[in-house]
Amino acid sequence: MPVISPKAFDSPAARVANDTAASVPASLREKVRRLERANSVCRRGRASSVSLGIPAIDAVLPEGGLLTGALHEIEAGPAPSGRVAPHDGPVLGFAAHLLGRFGPGTILWCRRPTGTFDAVPYAPALSSWFDPARLLMVTAKRDEDLFWAMEEGLRCPGISAVVGETRSADSTAGRRLSLAAEKNGVPALLLRAQPAPPQSVCATRWRIASAPSCSMPGLKDVGAARWRLELRRNRFGTPSADETPSWLLEWNDETHCLAVVPQALHGSPGTHFEERLVG
């Protein structure tokens, strides 16, 4: 039986257009898409990227910051003990740091409770990064409802960012969220407190976990909270896909900001700081 191609009935013009698109290098198509997204974001009066306020990290991100009209994924990494917390503090802390830099507006936070001890984000802790009064919390019973609420939020005026806490991985929902974020210039964050299959459409994927803090020599104090951050995917920036840059970050309660811990303070010979797990 002869096999008829689905493109057999295309017009000659359509076949020429398809052949031309197929011959365009993937890198060039990605560059065009990036420019289109930047133009879409600027038309809505938003910056196409936002600085994290950490020069070492901003240097490897496209346009010197985190893309606003894009989907970003933050997952929990194993602590020094090897355990992944069911409701990880560093993930929420890093997400709050990003949310505080996206500018004014309502923050839509969508979540699906997964257990008895799964509490909502703690407002006094979030106040270190942004005003908790900006939060609009949505609780969903199903993952489908959570993704739907996130997508609708990305289309609403006045929303500065959309956050979703989920363990599931739906490639179709991920693509829809990515397209909605690009079209409307609103950042979308997917938070995963447990390992899950990653979303291939996200612009960046971060893994963050608690790291031992350091007490001052001769003191038994509890040092500042430290996190180990890895950039596991960077779609539009450097480095290449086979590299995974990582940083040791420390939170400063006085300046209310994150900073990279210099190498001389974590790992050089001759330093004898007492380490404790904080945060």
Short mmCIF file of C-alpha atoms in Angstrom, two decimals:
data_model
loop_
_atom_site.label_atom_id
_atom_site.label_comp_id
_atom_site.label_asym_id
_atom_site.label_seq_id
_atom_site.Cartn_x
_atom_site.Cartn_y
_atom_site.Cartn_z
CA MET A 1 0.00 0.00 0.00
CA PRO A 2 1.47 3.40 -0.93
CA VAL A 3 2.20 5.74 1.95
CA ILE A 4 1.04 9.33 1.57
CA SER A 5 2.95 11.98 3.47
CA PRO A 6 0.89 14.45 5.55
CA LYS A 7 2.69 17.22 3.63
CA ALA A 8 1.74 15.87 0.22
CA PHE A 9 -1.20 18.26 -0.09
CA ASP A 10 0.70 21.36 1.04
CA SER A 11 0.90 24.21 -1.42
CA PRO A 12 4.27 24.80 -3.12
CA ALA A 13 4.71 28.00 -1.09
CA ALA A 14 4.13 26.13 2.18
CA ARG A 15 6.63 23.42 1.20
CA VAL A 16 9.24 26.05 0.36
CA ALA A 17 8.63 27.80 3.70
CA ASN A 18 8.97 24.51 5.60
CA ASP A 19 12.17 23.60 3.78
CA THR A 20 13.60 27.05 4.49
CA ALA A 21 12.75 26.80 8.21
CA ALA A 22 14.35 23.38 8.41
CA SER A 23 17.58 24.73 6.93
CA VAL A 24 17.89 27.53 9.51
CA PRO A 25 20.41 26.60 12.23
CA ALA A 26 18.94 25.93 15.65
CA SER A 27 21.22 28.56 17.21
CA LEU A 28 19.85 31.24 14.88
CA ARG A 29 16.22 30.27 15.58
CA GLU A 30 16.96 30.46 19.32
CA LYS A 31 18.51 33.90 18.90
CA VAL A 32 15.47 35.17 16.99
CA ARG A 33 13.14 33.76 19.63
CA ARG A 34 15.17 35.45 22.36
CA LEU A 35 14.93 38.82 20.57
CA GLU A 36 11.19 38.40 20.08
CA ARG A 37 10.72 37.66 23.77
CA ALA A 38 12.79 40.69 24.78
CA ASN A 39 10.70 42.93 22.50
CA SER A 40 7.48 41.48 23.94
CA VAL A 41 8.67 42.15 27.47
CA CYS A 42 9.80 45.70 26.71
CA ARG A 43 6.46 46.53 25.09
CA ARG A 44 4.83 45.82 28.45
CA GLY A 45 7.16 48.20 30.24
CA ARG A 46 9.19 45.49 31.97
CA ALA A 47 12.91 44.84 31.98
CA SER A 48 13.88 41.77 29.97
CA SER A 49 16.14 40.60 32.79
CA VAL A 50 16.58 41.36 36.50
CA SER A 51 19.89 41.32 38.34
CA LEU A 52 20.18 38.89 41.24
CA GLY A 53 22.45 41.34 43.04
CA ILE A 54 25.22 38.73 43.08
CA PRO A 55 27.83 39.72 40.46
CA ALA A 56 29.42 36.28 40.21
CA ILE A 57 26.08 34.73 39.25
CA ASP A 58 24.79 37.62 37.13
CA ALA A 59 27.93 37.32 34.99
CA VAL A 60 26.90 33.90 33.61
CA LEU A 61 23.24 34.78 33.01
CA PRO A 62 21.96 36.24 29.74
CA GLU A 63 21.81 40.04 29.73
CA GLY A 64 23.37 40.07 33.19
CA GLY A 65 20.39 38.75 35.12
CA LEU A 66 17.41 36.42 35.33
CA LEU A 67 15.06 36.61 32.35
CA THR A 68 11.65 37.92 33.38
CA GLY A 69 9.52 36.51 30.57
CA ALA A 70 10.56 32.91 31.19
CA LEU A 71 9.99 29.78 33.26
CA HIS A 72 12.57 29.00 35.94
CA GLU A 73 12.85 25.87 38.07
CA ILE A 74 14.24 25.63 41.62
CA GLU A 75 14.72 22.21 43.19
CA ALA A 76 15.92 21.04 46.57
CA GLY A 77 19.33 19.45 46.77
CA PRO A 78 20.62 17.02 49.38
CA ALA A 79 21.92 18.46 52.64
CA PRO A 80 25.39 17.52 53.92
CA SER A 81 23.71 14.57 55.66
CA GLY A 82 22.44 13.34 52.27
CA ARG A 83 18.79 13.94 53.18
CA VAL A 84 16.40 16.02 51.08
CA ALA A 85 13.96 17.89 53.30
CA PRO A 86 10.25 17.38 52.49
CA HIS A 87 9.66 21.13 52.71
CA ASP A 88 13.02 22.70 52.02
CA GLY A 89 13.91 26.08 53.52
CA PRO A 90 16.71 27.06 51.08
CA VAL A 91 14.39 26.56 48.10
CA LEU A 92 11.81 28.93 49.55
CA GLY A 93 14.51 31.35 50.65
CA PHE A 94 16.13 31.54 47.21
CA ALA A 95 12.72 31.89 45.56
CA ALA A 96 11.87 34.74 47.96
CA HIS A 97 15.17 36.43 47.08
CA LEU A 98 14.24 36.33 43.39
CA LEU A 99 10.69 37.52 44.03
CA GLY A 100 12.00 40.51 45.93
CA ARG A 101 13.92 41.63 42.83
CA PHE A 102 11.13 41.31 40.26
CA GLY A 103 9.63 44.68 41.13
CA PRO A 104 6.27 45.80 42.60
CA GLY A 105 2.99 44.07 42.05
CA THR A 106 1.02 41.08 43.28
CA ILE A 107 2.82 37.76 43.66
CA LEU A 108 0.61 34.79 42.82
CA TRP A 109 1.72 31.76 44.86
CA CYS A 110 0.05 28.48 43.86
CA ARG A 111 0.53 25.36 45.93
CA ARG A 112 -0.85 21.91 46.48
CA PRO A 113 -0.58 20.63 50.09
CA THR A 114 1.02 17.20 50.24
CA GLY A 115 0.81 16.30 53.92
CA THR A 116 -0.19 17.23 57.45
CA PHE A 117 3.02 19.13 58.16
CA ASP A 118 3.08 20.98 54.83
CA ALA A 119 2.58 24.54 56.04
CA VAL A 120 2.13 27.68 53.98
CA PRO A 121 5.14 30.01 53.58
CA TYR A 122 5.93 31.87 56.81
CA ALA A 123 5.13 35.56 56.29
CA PRO A 124 7.60 37.03 58.87
CA ALA A 125 10.44 35.15 57.18
CA LEU A 126 9.39 36.34 53.71
CA SER A 127 9.38 39.94 54.94
CA SER A 128 13.19 39.92 54.72
CA TRP A 129 12.77 39.97 50.94
CA PHE A 130 9.38 41.54 50.16
CA ASP A 131 6.14 42.69 51.74
CA PRO A 132 4.03 39.55 52.47
CA ALA A 133 0.90 41.65 51.86
CA ARG A 134 1.71 41.34 48.15
CA LEU A 135 1.07 37.58 48.26
CA LEU A 136 -2.04 36.06 46.76
CA MET A 137 -2.14 32.41 47.84
CA VAL A 138 -3.98 29.77 45.79
CA THR A 139 -4.45 26.22 47.09
CA ALA A 140 -5.18 23.52 44.52
CA LYS A 141 -6.37 19.97 45.05
CA ARG A 142 -4.92 18.66 41.79
CA ASP A 143 -1.76 19.35 39.82
CA GLU A 144 -3.90 20.18 36.79
CA ASP A 145 -5.63 22.93 38.77
CA LEU A 146 -2.30 24.29 40.00
CA PHE A 147 -0.86 24.58 36.49
CA TRP A 148 -4.12 26.15 35.26
CA ALA A 149 -4.02 28.77 38.02
CA MET A 150 -0.38 29.59 37.23
CA GLU A 151 -1.10 30.00 33.52
CA GLU A 152 -4.09 32.25 34.17
CA GLY A 153 -2.04 34.32 36.61
CA LEU A 154 0.65 34.91 34.00
CA ARG A 155 -1.97 36.57 31.82
CA CYS A 156 -3.35 38.88 34.51
CA PRO A 157 -2.27 42.54 34.63
CA GLY A 158 -0.72 43.62 37.90
CA ILE A 159 0.96 40.28 38.57
CA SER A 160 4.72 40.67 39.02
CA ALA A 161 5.55 36.95 39.32
CA VAL A 162 3.88 33.55 39.55
CA VAL A 163 5.12 30.75 41.80
CA GLY A 164 4.06 27.11 41.80
CA GLU A 165 4.96 24.43 44.36
CA THR A 166 4.65 20.99 42.82
CA ARG A 167 6.27 17.57 42.67
CA SER A 168 4.79 16.55 39.35
CA ALA A 169 6.32 17.07 35.92
CA ASP A 170 3.95 17.73 33.03
CA SER A 171 5.78 18.60 29.82
CA THR A 172 2.65 20.02 28.20
CA ALA A 173 1.90 22.24 31.20
CA GLY A 174 5.54 23.30 31.27
CA ARG A 175 5.45 24.41 27.64
CA ARG A 176 2.21 26.32 28.20
CA LEU A 177 3.68 28.10 31.22
CA SER A 178 6.84 28.96 29.31
CA LEU A 179 4.87 30.41 26.39
CA ALA A 180 2.56 32.39 28.69
CA ALA A 181 5.55 33.81 30.58
CA GLU A 182 7.27 34.82 27.33
CA LYS A 183 4.14 36.39 25.84
CA ASN A 184 3.29 38.46 28.90
CA GLY A 185 6.77 39.19 30.25
CA VAL A 186 5.98 37.74 33.69
CA PRO A 187 8.45 35.36 35.39
CA ALA A 188 7.22 31.94 36.49
CA LEU A 189 8.97 29.90 39.18
CA LEU A 190 8.46 26.17 39.71
CA LEU A 191 9.53 25.05 43.19
CA ARG A 192 10.27 21.40 43.82
CA ALA A 193 10.95 20.29 47.39
CA GLN A 194 11.51 16.73 46.19
CA PRO A 195 13.45 15.47 43.15
CA ALA A 196 11.29 15.23 40.04
CA PRO A 197 11.82 14.95 36.28
CA PRO A 198 13.00 18.39 35.10
CA GLN A 199 11.17 20.64 32.67
CA SER A 200 13.19 20.87 29.46
CA VAL A 201 11.52 24.15 28.51
CA CYS A 202 12.70 26.15 31.52
CA ALA A 203 15.22 28.94 30.94
CA THR A 204 17.19 28.13 34.08
CA ARG A 205 17.19 25.29 36.59
CA TRP A 206 18.69 25.77 40.03
CA ARG A 207 19.48 23.26 42.75
CA ILE A 208 19.97 24.62 46.25
CA ALA A 209 20.63 23.00 49.61
CA SER A 210 21.72 23.95 53.11
CA ALA A 211 25.45 24.21 53.73
CA PRO A 212 27.35 24.27 57.03
CA SER A 213 27.76 27.73 58.51
CA CYS A 214 30.95 28.86 60.20
CA SER A 215 31.35 30.13 63.74
CA MET A 216 34.11 32.59 64.49
CA PRO A 217 37.32 31.14 65.96
CA GLY A 218 37.06 30.75 69.72
CA LEU A 219 33.30 31.30 69.76
CA LYS A 220 30.38 28.87 69.94
CA ASP A 221 27.98 31.12 68.11
CA VAL A 222 25.67 30.08 65.30
CA GLY A 223 27.01 31.50 62.05
CA ALA A 224 25.02 33.01 59.23
CA ALA A 225 22.91 30.71 57.07
CA ARG A 226 24.74 29.30 54.05
CA TRP A 227 23.41 27.63 50.92
CA ARG A 228 25.09 25.67 48.16
CA LEU A 229 23.64 26.81 44.81
CA GLU A 230 24.09 25.01 41.49
CA LEU A 231 23.04 26.28 38.06
CA ARG A 232 22.09 23.02 36.34
CA ARG A 233 20.55 24.56 33.21
CA ASN A 234 21.19 27.92 31.56
CA ARG A 235 19.35 27.95 28.28
CA PHE A 236 20.40 31.33 26.89
CA GLY A 237 23.67 32.04 28.69
CA THR A 238 27.00 30.58 29.65
CA PRO A 239 28.53 28.18 30.54
CA SER A 240 27.94 25.28 28.20
CA ALA A 241 25.55 22.46 28.98
CA ASP A 242 28.30 20.11 30.17
CA GLU A 243 29.32 22.49 32.98
CA THR A 244 27.52 22.99 36.29
CA PRO A 245 28.74 26.10 38.10
CA SER A 246 28.13 26.26 41.84
CA TRP A 247 28.47 28.90 44.52
CA LEU A 248 28.47 28.96 48.31
CA LEU A 249 26.11 31.75 49.39
CA GLU A 250 25.74 33.39 52.78
CA TRP A 251 22.82 35.44 54.05
CA ASN A 252 23.59 38.70 55.84
CA ASP A 253 20.92 39.69 58.37
CA GLU A 254 22.15 43.29 58.54
CA THR A 255 22.23 44.09 54.83
CA HIS A 256 19.41 41.66 53.93
CA CYS A 257 21.24 40.28 50.94
CA LEU A 258 23.01 37.18 49.68
CA ALA A 259 26.70 37.15 48.86
CA VAL A 260 29.16 34.59 47.54
CA VAL A 261 31.51 33.32 50.24
CA PRO A 262 35.12 33.87 49.08
CA GLN A 263 37.12 30.72 48.47
CA ALA A 264 39.55 31.78 51.17
CA LEU A 265 36.79 31.39 53.76
CA HIS A 266 35.66 27.90 52.84
CA GLY A 267 38.23 25.37 51.93
CA SER A 268 41.65 26.99 52.01
CA PRO A 269 44.34 25.33 54.13
CA GLY A 270 44.88 26.71 57.57
CA THR A 271 41.32 27.89 58.22
CA HIS A 272 39.73 26.32 61.27
CA PHE A 273 36.16 27.54 61.53
CA GLU A 274 33.68 25.40 63.41
CA GLU A 275 30.91 24.35 61.05
CA ARG A 276 27.26 23.98 61.97
CA LEU A 277 24.24 23.36 59.77
CA VAL A 278 21.98 26.41 59.76
CA GLY A 279 18.97 27.14 57.56
#
